[in-house]
Amino acid sequence: MKELINISGQQFYYSTVDQVIERCSQLERCAIIIDESHLDEFLTKGGNIIGECVDQIIIISENVDTALSQLKGVSVLLIAAGSFEEAVRVAILGTALSKEVICIPKEDEKTVGDIIDVIVT
């Protein structure tokens, strides 16, 4: 995982699914922003961390019903967003819920950093 930016005490990270599974147990009350294209892999490899250290999942999806149906019965806050930018804005509003936000988007690290920079400036 790579640290991206700290916004008012909330740390954002860029990560792959494998990296988040390795590090998640070291984080408390983290949120995950994840693109629907990575959701199957995340649920298969790291479904057990949901509810333990992941208490908020923001899914980036064009078809929210399909993405949310994969998380049926999961006991965490589930939020759907139409774009990475929208997901970051929602995460920032949830500062009280999660001090650490792990981003697993379809965009590359540089693009993610550029999007976040636009949001905070």
Short mmCIF file of N, CA, C and O in Angstrom, two decimals:
data_model
loop_
_atom_site.label_atom_id
_atom_site.label_comp_id
_atom_site.label_asym_id
_atom_site.label_seq_id
_atom_site.Cartn_x
_atom_site.Cartn_y
_atom_site.Cartn_z
N MET A 1 0.85 -1.17 0.00
CA MET A 1 0.00 0.00 0.00
C MET A 1 0.89 1.23 0.00
O MET A 1 1.94 1.24 0.62
N LYS A 2 0.41 2.24 -0.66
CA LYS A 2 1.17 3.49 -0.73
C LYS A 2 0.31 4.63 -0.17
O LYS A 2 -0.85 4.78 -0.55
N GLU A 3 0.90 5.40 0.72
CA GLU A 3 0.20 6.57 1.25
C GLU A 3 0.02 7.59 0.15
O GLU A 3 0.96 7.91 -0.57
N LEU A 4 -1.20 8.12 0.03
CA LEU A 4 -1.49 9.14 -0.98
C LEU A 4 -1.53 10.53 -0.36
O LEU A 4 -0.76 11.40 -0.74
N ILE A 5 -2.46 10.74 0.56
CA ILE A 5 -2.66 12.07 1.11
C ILE A 5 -3.38 11.94 2.45
O ILE A 5 -4.15 11.01 2.67
N ASN A 6 -3.13 12.90 3.33
CA ASN A 6 -3.85 12.99 4.59
C ASN A 6 -4.74 14.21 4.50
O ASN A 6 -4.27 15.32 4.29
N ILE A 7 -6.04 13.99 4.65
CA ILE A 7 -7.02 15.08 4.57
C ILE A 7 -7.69 15.21 5.92
O ILE A 7 -8.47 14.33 6.31
N SER A 8 -7.35 16.24 6.65
CA SER A 8 -7.95 16.52 7.96
C SER A 8 -7.90 15.31 8.89
O SER A 8 -8.88 14.96 9.53
N GLY A 9 -6.77 14.64 8.93
CA GLY A 9 -6.60 13.50 9.82
C GLY A 9 -7.05 12.17 9.25
O GLY A 9 -6.94 11.13 9.90
N GLN A 10 -7.53 12.17 8.03
CA GLN A 10 -7.96 10.94 7.37
C GLN A 10 -6.92 10.57 6.31
O GLN A 10 -6.69 11.33 5.37
N GLN A 11 -6.27 9.40 6.47
CA GLN A 11 -5.20 8.98 5.58
C GLN A 11 -5.76 8.14 4.43
O GLN A 11 -6.48 7.17 4.66
N PHE A 12 -5.41 8.52 3.20
CA PHE A 12 -5.81 7.77 2.01
C PHE A 12 -4.61 6.98 1.50
O PHE A 12 -3.48 7.48 1.49
N TYR A 13 -4.87 5.75 1.08
CA TYR A 13 -3.85 4.85 0.54
C TYR A 13 -4.27 4.36 -0.83
O TYR A 13 -5.47 4.23 -1.10
N TYR A 14 -3.29 4.04 -1.66
CA TYR A 14 -3.53 3.36 -2.93
C TYR A 14 -3.07 1.92 -2.73
O TYR A 14 -2.00 1.69 -2.16
N SER A 15 -3.85 0.95 -3.18
CA SER A 15 -3.51 -0.43 -2.89
C SER A 15 -4.04 -1.38 -3.95
O SER A 15 -4.95 -1.05 -4.72
N THR A 16 -3.47 -2.57 -3.96
CA THR A 16 -4.02 -3.69 -4.72
C THR A 16 -4.80 -4.55 -3.73
O THR A 16 -4.68 -4.37 -2.51
N VAL A 17 -5.55 -5.50 -4.22
CA VAL A 17 -6.31 -6.38 -3.34
C VAL A 17 -5.36 -7.15 -2.43
O VAL A 17 -5.58 -7.23 -1.21
N ASP A 18 -4.29 -7.72 -2.98
CA ASP A 18 -3.36 -8.50 -2.17
C ASP A 18 -2.71 -7.66 -1.07
O ASP A 18 -2.55 -8.11 0.06
N GLN A 19 -2.33 -6.44 -1.40
CA GLN A 19 -1.70 -5.57 -0.40
C GLN A 19 -2.65 -5.23 0.74
O GLN A 19 -2.25 -5.20 1.90
N VAL A 20 -3.91 -4.97 0.43
CA VAL A 20 -4.86 -4.60 1.49
C VAL A 20 -5.11 -5.78 2.42
O VAL A 20 -5.24 -5.61 3.63
N ILE A 21 -5.14 -6.97 1.88
CA ILE A 21 -5.36 -8.14 2.73
C ILE A 21 -4.18 -8.36 3.66
O ILE A 21 -4.36 -8.68 4.84
N GLU A 22 -2.98 -8.15 3.18
CA GLU A 22 -1.78 -8.29 4.01
C GLU A 22 -1.73 -7.26 5.14
O GLU A 22 -1.34 -7.56 6.25
N ARG A 23 -2.13 -6.02 4.87
CA ARG A 23 -1.98 -4.92 5.82
C ARG A 23 -3.21 -4.59 6.63
O ARG A 23 -3.13 -3.90 7.64
N CYS A 24 -4.35 -5.07 6.22
CA CYS A 24 -5.59 -4.61 6.83
C CYS A 24 -5.67 -4.91 8.31
O CYS A 24 -6.21 -4.11 9.08
N SER A 25 -5.13 -6.01 8.76
CA SER A 25 -5.21 -6.34 10.18
C SER A 25 -4.44 -5.33 11.03
O SER A 25 -4.66 -5.24 12.23
N GLN A 26 -3.56 -4.56 10.42
CA GLN A 26 -2.79 -3.55 11.15
C GLN A 26 -3.53 -2.22 11.24
O GLN A 26 -3.11 -1.32 11.93
N LEU A 27 -4.64 -2.10 10.53
CA LEU A 27 -5.41 -0.87 10.51
C LEU A 27 -6.69 -1.06 11.31
O LEU A 27 -7.26 -2.14 11.33
N GLU A 28 -7.14 0.00 11.94
CA GLU A 28 -8.39 -0.06 12.68
C GLU A 28 -9.44 0.76 11.97
O GLU A 28 -9.16 1.85 11.48
N ARG A 29 -10.65 0.23 11.92
CA ARG A 29 -11.79 0.96 11.36
C ARG A 29 -11.47 1.59 10.01
O ARG A 29 -11.58 2.79 9.84
N CYS A 30 -11.05 0.80 9.06
CA CYS A 30 -10.73 1.38 7.76
C CYS A 30 -11.92 1.25 6.80
O CYS A 30 -12.79 0.40 6.96
N ALA A 31 -11.93 2.13 5.84
CA ALA A 31 -12.90 2.10 4.75
C ALA A 31 -12.16 1.67 3.49
O ALA A 31 -10.97 1.94 3.34
N ILE A 32 -12.88 1.02 2.61
CA ILE A 32 -12.30 0.62 1.33
C ILE A 32 -13.14 1.23 0.22
O ILE A 32 -14.36 1.10 0.22
N ILE A 33 -12.46 1.90 -0.69
CA ILE A 33 -13.08 2.34 -1.95
C ILE A 33 -12.61 1.33 -2.98
O ILE A 33 -11.41 1.17 -3.19
N ILE A 34 -13.56 0.62 -3.58
CA ILE A 34 -13.17 -0.44 -4.50
C ILE A 34 -14.01 -0.39 -5.78
O ILE A 34 -15.22 -0.19 -5.73
N ASP A 35 -13.34 -0.54 -6.90
CA ASP A 35 -14.03 -0.59 -8.17
C ASP A 35 -14.64 -1.98 -8.31
O ASP A 35 -14.05 -2.98 -7.89
N GLU A 36 -15.82 -2.03 -8.91
CA GLU A 36 -16.52 -3.31 -9.05
C GLU A 36 -15.69 -4.35 -9.79
O GLU A 36 -15.87 -5.56 -9.57
N SER A 37 -14.75 -3.94 -10.62
CA SER A 37 -13.92 -4.89 -11.35
C SER A 37 -12.99 -5.68 -10.42
O SER A 37 -12.49 -6.73 -10.79
N HIS A 38 -12.75 -5.17 -9.20
CA HIS A 38 -11.90 -5.85 -8.23
C HIS A 38 -12.70 -6.54 -7.13
O HIS A 38 -12.13 -7.21 -6.27
N LEU A 39 -14.01 -6.39 -7.14
CA LEU A 39 -14.83 -6.87 -6.04
C LEU A 39 -14.80 -8.38 -5.88
O LEU A 39 -14.65 -8.88 -4.76
N ASP A 40 -14.92 -9.14 -6.96
CA ASP A 40 -14.88 -10.61 -6.86
C ASP A 40 -13.59 -11.08 -6.23
O ASP A 40 -13.59 -11.93 -5.33
N GLU A 41 -12.46 -10.54 -6.70
CA GLU A 41 -11.16 -10.93 -6.16
C GLU A 41 -11.06 -10.58 -4.68
O GLU A 41 -10.59 -11.38 -3.87
N PHE A 42 -11.54 -9.40 -4.31
CA PHE A 42 -11.50 -8.98 -2.91
C PHE A 42 -12.33 -9.91 -2.02
O PHE A 42 -11.90 -10.33 -0.96
N LEU A 43 -13.52 -10.24 -2.47
CA LEU A 43 -14.39 -11.11 -1.68
C LEU A 43 -13.83 -12.52 -1.56
O LEU A 43 -13.93 -13.15 -0.51
N THR A 44 -13.21 -13.01 -2.63
CA THR A 44 -12.63 -14.35 -2.61
C THR A 44 -11.40 -14.42 -1.70
O THR A 44 -11.29 -15.31 -0.87
N LYS A 45 -10.51 -13.45 -1.84
CA LYS A 45 -9.26 -13.47 -1.08
C LYS A 45 -9.37 -12.89 0.31
O LYS A 45 -8.65 -13.30 1.21
N GLY A 46 -10.23 -11.87 0.48
CA GLY A 46 -10.23 -11.16 1.76
C GLY A 46 -11.57 -10.96 2.39
O GLY A 46 -11.73 -10.08 3.24
N GLY A 47 -12.53 -11.76 2.02
CA GLY A 47 -13.86 -11.62 2.59
C GLY A 47 -13.88 -11.69 4.11
O GLY A 47 -14.73 -11.08 4.76
N ASN A 48 -12.90 -12.39 4.68
CA ASN A 48 -12.85 -12.54 6.14
C ASN A 48 -12.46 -11.25 6.88
O ASN A 48 -12.70 -11.14 8.08
N ILE A 49 -11.88 -10.28 6.19
CA ILE A 49 -11.51 -9.04 6.88
C ILE A 49 -12.66 -8.04 6.93
O ILE A 49 -12.60 -7.06 7.66
N ILE A 50 -13.72 -8.32 6.18
CA ILE A 50 -14.89 -7.45 6.20
C ILE A 50 -15.59 -7.60 7.55
O ILE A 50 -15.92 -8.70 7.96
N GLY A 51 -15.78 -6.50 8.21
CA GLY A 51 -16.40 -6.52 9.52
C GLY A 51 -15.39 -6.54 10.65
O GLY A 51 -15.66 -6.09 11.76
N GLU A 52 -14.19 -7.09 10.39
CA GLU A 52 -13.14 -7.10 11.40
C GLU A 52 -12.40 -5.78 11.43
O GLU A 52 -12.35 -5.11 12.44
N CYS A 53 -11.79 -5.42 10.32
CA CYS A 53 -11.12 -4.11 10.25
C CYS A 53 -11.75 -3.22 9.18
O CYS A 53 -11.60 -2.02 9.24
N VAL A 54 -12.45 -3.80 8.24
CA VAL A 54 -13.15 -3.02 7.23
C VAL A 54 -14.59 -2.82 7.70
O VAL A 54 -15.34 -3.79 7.85
N ASP A 55 -14.94 -1.58 7.99
CA ASP A 55 -16.30 -1.33 8.46
C ASP A 55 -17.11 -0.47 7.50
O ASP A 55 -18.25 -0.15 7.78
N GLN A 56 -16.50 -0.13 6.38
CA GLN A 56 -17.19 0.68 5.37
C GLN A 56 -16.64 0.32 4.01
O GLN A 56 -15.42 0.29 3.81
N ILE A 57 -17.52 0.02 3.05
CA ILE A 57 -17.11 -0.29 1.69
C ILE A 57 -17.86 0.66 0.75
O ILE A 57 -19.09 0.72 0.78
N ILE A 58 -17.09 1.38 -0.04
CA ILE A 58 -17.66 2.27 -1.06
C ILE A 58 -17.35 1.63 -2.41
O ILE A 58 -16.19 1.52 -2.79
N ILE A 59 -18.39 1.18 -3.08
CA ILE A 59 -18.23 0.47 -4.35
C ILE A 59 -18.43 1.43 -5.50
O ILE A 59 -19.43 2.14 -5.56
N ILE A 60 -17.47 1.45 -6.42
CA ILE A 60 -17.60 2.25 -7.63
C ILE A 60 -18.20 1.33 -8.69
O ILE A 60 -17.58 0.33 -9.07
N SER A 61 -19.42 1.66 -9.12
CA SER A 61 -20.11 0.77 -10.03
C SER A 61 -21.10 1.54 -10.89
O SER A 61 -21.75 2.46 -10.43
N GLU A 62 -21.22 1.09 -12.12
CA GLU A 62 -22.23 1.63 -13.01
C GLU A 62 -23.56 0.92 -12.78
O GLU A 62 -24.62 1.47 -12.98
N ASN A 63 -23.48 -0.33 -12.34
CA ASN A 63 -24.67 -1.13 -12.07
C ASN A 63 -24.68 -1.50 -10.59
O ASN A 63 -24.20 -2.56 -10.20
N VAL A 64 -25.18 -0.62 -9.78
CA VAL A 64 -25.13 -0.75 -8.33
C VAL A 64 -25.79 -2.04 -7.84
O VAL A 64 -25.28 -2.70 -6.94
N ASP A 65 -26.91 -2.42 -8.42
CA ASP A 65 -27.62 -3.61 -7.95
C ASP A 65 -26.75 -4.86 -8.03
O ASP A 65 -26.74 -5.67 -7.10
N THR A 66 -26.02 -5.01 -9.11
CA THR A 66 -25.16 -6.18 -9.26
C THR A 66 -24.05 -6.19 -8.22
O THR A 66 -23.80 -7.20 -7.56
N ALA A 67 -23.40 -5.06 -8.05
CA ALA A 67 -22.30 -4.98 -7.08
C ALA A 67 -22.79 -5.20 -5.65
O ALA A 67 -22.19 -5.95 -4.89
N LEU A 68 -23.88 -4.56 -5.29
CA LEU A 68 -24.39 -4.69 -3.93
C LEU A 68 -24.94 -6.09 -3.65
O LEU A 68 -24.87 -6.56 -2.52
N SER A 69 -25.45 -6.76 -4.67
CA SER A 69 -25.96 -8.11 -4.47
C SER A 69 -24.86 -9.08 -4.06
O SER A 69 -25.10 -10.05 -3.36
N GLN A 70 -23.63 -8.81 -4.46
CA GLN A 70 -22.50 -9.64 -4.08
C GLN A 70 -22.18 -9.51 -2.58
O GLN A 70 -21.53 -10.37 -2.02
N LEU A 71 -22.63 -8.43 -1.98
CA LEU A 71 -22.34 -8.18 -0.57
C LEU A 71 -23.56 -8.40 0.32
O LEU A 71 -23.60 -7.94 1.45
N LYS A 72 -24.54 -9.09 -0.20
CA LYS A 72 -25.76 -9.36 0.55
C LYS A 72 -25.41 -10.09 1.86
O LYS A 72 -24.66 -11.05 1.87
N GLY A 73 -25.94 -9.58 2.95
CA GLY A 73 -25.70 -10.19 4.25
C GLY A 73 -24.44 -9.71 4.96
O GLY A 73 -24.17 -10.11 6.09
N VAL A 74 -23.67 -8.85 4.33
CA VAL A 74 -22.46 -8.31 4.94
C VAL A 74 -22.84 -7.21 5.91
O VAL A 74 -23.67 -6.35 5.59
N SER A 75 -22.27 -7.24 7.11
CA SER A 75 -22.65 -6.28 8.15
C SER A 75 -21.66 -5.13 8.26
O SER A 75 -20.94 -5.00 9.25
N VAL A 76 -21.58 -4.35 7.22
CA VAL A 76 -20.78 -3.12 7.22
C VAL A 76 -21.58 -2.06 6.47
O VAL A 76 -22.57 -2.37 5.81
N LEU A 77 -21.15 -0.83 6.58
CA LEU A 77 -21.79 0.25 5.84
C LEU A 77 -21.41 0.12 4.37
O LEU A 77 -20.23 0.13 4.02
N LEU A 78 -22.40 -0.06 3.51
CA LEU A 78 -22.17 -0.18 2.07
C LEU A 78 -22.69 1.07 1.38
O LEU A 78 -23.82 1.48 1.61
N ILE A 79 -21.85 1.65 0.55
CA ILE A 79 -22.21 2.86 -0.18
C ILE A 79 -21.82 2.64 -1.63
O ILE A 79 -20.76 2.08 -1.92
N ALA A 80 -22.65 3.09 -2.54
CA ALA A 80 -22.34 2.99 -3.96
C ALA A 80 -22.01 4.37 -4.51
O ALA A 80 -22.60 5.36 -4.11
N ALA A 81 -21.03 4.40 -5.41
CA ALA A 81 -20.63 5.65 -6.05
C ALA A 81 -20.50 5.39 -7.55
O ALA A 81 -20.14 4.29 -7.96
N GLY A 82 -20.76 6.41 -8.34
CA GLY A 82 -20.69 6.28 -9.78
C GLY A 82 -19.30 6.48 -10.36
O GLY A 82 -19.04 6.10 -11.50
N SER A 83 -18.40 7.08 -9.57
CA SER A 83 -17.04 7.34 -10.05
C SER A 83 -16.08 7.36 -8.86
O SER A 83 -16.51 7.47 -7.71
N PHE A 84 -14.80 7.29 -9.16
CA PHE A 84 -13.80 7.36 -8.10
C PHE A 84 -13.88 8.71 -7.38
O PHE A 84 -13.81 8.78 -6.16
N GLU A 85 -14.05 9.77 -8.12
CA GLU A 85 -14.15 11.11 -7.53
C GLU A 85 -15.31 11.17 -6.53
O GLU A 85 -15.16 11.67 -5.41
N GLU A 86 -16.45 10.66 -6.92
CA GLU A 86 -17.61 10.65 -6.03
C GLU A 86 -17.33 9.80 -4.79
O GLU A 86 -17.70 10.17 -3.67
N ALA A 87 -16.66 8.68 -4.96
CA ALA A 87 -16.34 7.80 -3.83
C ALA A 87 -15.42 8.51 -2.83
O ALA A 87 -15.61 8.39 -1.62
N VAL A 88 -14.45 9.25 -3.32
CA VAL A 88 -13.54 9.99 -2.43
C VAL A 88 -14.31 11.06 -1.67
O VAL A 88 -14.12 11.23 -0.46
N ARG A 89 -15.19 11.75 -2.34
CA ARG A 89 -15.99 12.78 -1.67
C ARG A 89 -16.84 12.17 -0.55
O ARG A 89 -16.95 12.74 0.53
N VAL A 90 -17.43 11.01 -0.80
CA VAL A 90 -18.22 10.32 0.22
C VAL A 90 -17.31 9.90 1.39
O VAL A 90 -17.67 10.06 2.56
N ALA A 91 -16.14 9.38 1.09
CA ALA A 91 -15.22 8.96 2.14
C ALA A 91 -14.81 10.14 3.02
O ALA A 91 -14.73 10.01 4.25
N ILE A 92 -14.56 11.28 2.41
CA ILE A 92 -14.18 12.47 3.17
C ILE A 92 -15.30 12.87 4.12
O ILE A 92 -15.06 13.27 5.26
N LEU A 93 -16.53 12.74 3.68
CA LEU A 93 -17.67 13.05 4.55
C LEU A 93 -17.77 12.07 5.72
O LEU A 93 -18.36 12.40 6.75
N GLY A 94 -17.19 10.89 5.58
CA GLY A 94 -17.24 9.88 6.63
C GLY A 94 -16.01 9.84 7.51
O GLY A 94 -15.68 8.79 8.07
N THR A 95 -15.33 10.96 7.66
CA THR A 95 -14.12 11.02 8.47
C THR A 95 -14.35 10.45 9.87
O THR A 95 -13.48 9.76 10.41
N ALA A 96 -15.48 10.72 10.46
CA ALA A 96 -15.76 10.23 11.81
C ALA A 96 -15.87 8.71 11.84
O ALA A 96 -15.63 8.09 12.89
N LEU A 97 -16.19 8.09 10.73
CA LEU A 97 -16.33 6.64 10.67
C LEU A 97 -15.01 5.93 10.44
O LEU A 97 -14.76 4.87 11.00
N SER A 98 -14.17 6.47 9.58
CA SER A 98 -12.93 5.79 9.21
C SER A 98 -11.81 6.80 9.03
O SER A 98 -11.89 7.69 8.20
N LYS A 99 -10.76 6.61 9.81
CA LYS A 99 -9.59 7.48 9.71
C LYS A 99 -8.65 7.05 8.59
O LYS A 99 -7.75 7.79 8.21
N GLU A 100 -8.84 5.83 8.09
CA GLU A 100 -7.98 5.33 7.03
C GLU A 100 -8.86 4.81 5.89
O GLU A 100 -9.80 4.06 6.13
N VAL A 101 -8.54 5.26 4.68
CA VAL A 101 -9.31 4.89 3.49
C VAL A 101 -8.35 4.25 2.50
O VAL A 101 -7.38 4.86 2.07
N ILE A 102 -8.66 3.02 2.14
CA ILE A 102 -7.83 2.28 1.20
C ILE A 102 -8.54 2.27 -0.15
O ILE A 102 -9.68 1.83 -0.25
N CYS A 103 -7.84 2.75 -1.17
CA CYS A 103 -8.42 2.87 -2.51
C CYS A 103 -7.92 1.72 -3.39
O CYS A 103 -6.71 1.54 -3.55
N ILE A 104 -8.87 0.98 -3.95
CA ILE A 104 -8.55 -0.08 -4.90
C ILE A 104 -9.37 0.21 -6.17
O ILE A 104 -10.35 -0.46 -6.47
N PRO A 105 -8.99 1.24 -6.89
CA PRO A 105 -9.76 1.65 -8.07
C PRO A 105 -9.25 0.96 -9.34
O PRO A 105 -8.26 0.24 -9.31
N LYS A 106 -9.92 1.23 -10.45
CA LYS A 106 -9.43 0.73 -11.74
C LYS A 106 -8.35 1.66 -12.29
O LYS A 106 -7.55 1.26 -13.11
N GLU A 107 -8.32 2.91 -11.81
CA GLU A 107 -7.33 3.88 -12.26
C GLU A 107 -5.96 3.57 -11.67
O GLU A 107 -5.86 2.98 -10.59
N ASP A 108 -4.90 4.01 -12.35
CA ASP A 108 -3.56 3.82 -11.83
C ASP A 108 -3.27 4.82 -10.71
O ASP A 108 -4.03 5.76 -10.49
N GLU A 109 -2.16 4.60 -10.03
CA GLU A 109 -1.81 5.41 -8.86
C GLU A 109 -1.69 6.90 -9.17
O GLU A 109 -2.17 7.75 -8.42
N LYS A 110 -1.07 7.25 -10.28
CA LYS A 110 -0.91 8.66 -10.64
C LYS A 110 -2.26 9.33 -10.88
O LYS A 110 -2.52 10.43 -10.40
N THR A 111 -3.12 8.65 -11.62
CA THR A 111 -4.46 9.19 -11.90
C THR A 111 -5.24 9.38 -10.61
O THR A 111 -5.91 10.40 -10.41
N VAL A 112 -5.16 8.42 -9.72
CA VAL A 112 -5.84 8.51 -8.42
C VAL A 112 -5.34 9.73 -7.65
O VAL A 112 -6.12 10.51 -7.10
N GLY A 113 -4.02 9.92 -7.61
CA GLY A 113 -3.45 11.08 -6.94
C GLY A 113 -3.92 12.39 -7.55
O GLY A 113 -4.25 13.34 -6.83
N ASP A 114 -3.98 12.44 -8.87
CA ASP A 114 -4.45 13.64 -9.56
C ASP A 114 -5.92 13.94 -9.23
O ASP A 114 -6.29 15.10 -8.98
N ILE A 115 -6.75 12.90 -9.18
CA ILE A 115 -8.17 13.09 -8.87
C ILE A 115 -8.32 13.63 -7.44
O ILE A 115 -9.08 14.57 -7.20
N ILE A 116 -7.61 13.05 -6.51
CA ILE A 116 -7.69 13.50 -5.12
C ILE A 116 -7.19 14.93 -4.98
O ILE A 116 -7.79 15.73 -4.27
N ASP A 117 -6.12 15.28 -5.67
CA ASP A 117 -5.59 16.64 -5.62
C ASP A 117 -6.63 17.66 -6.09
O ASP A 117 -6.78 18.74 -5.51
N VAL A 118 -7.37 17.32 -7.14
CA VAL A 118 -8.41 18.20 -7.66
C VAL A 118 -9.51 18.38 -6.61
O VAL A 118 -10.01 19.48 -6.41
N ILE A 119 -9.86 17.32 -5.93
CA ILE A 119 -10.93 17.38 -4.93
C ILE A 119 -10.55 18.27 -3.75
O ILE A 119 -11.37 19.05 -3.28
N VAL A 120 -9.32 18.17 -3.29
CA VAL A 120 -8.93 18.91 -2.08
C VAL A 120 -8.47 20.34 -2.36
O VAL A 120 -8.26 21.10 -1.42
N THR A 121 -8.31 20.70 -3.62
CA THR A 121 -7.90 22.08 -3.90
C THR A 121 -9.06 22.93 -4.34
O THR A 121 -10.11 22.54 -4.59
#
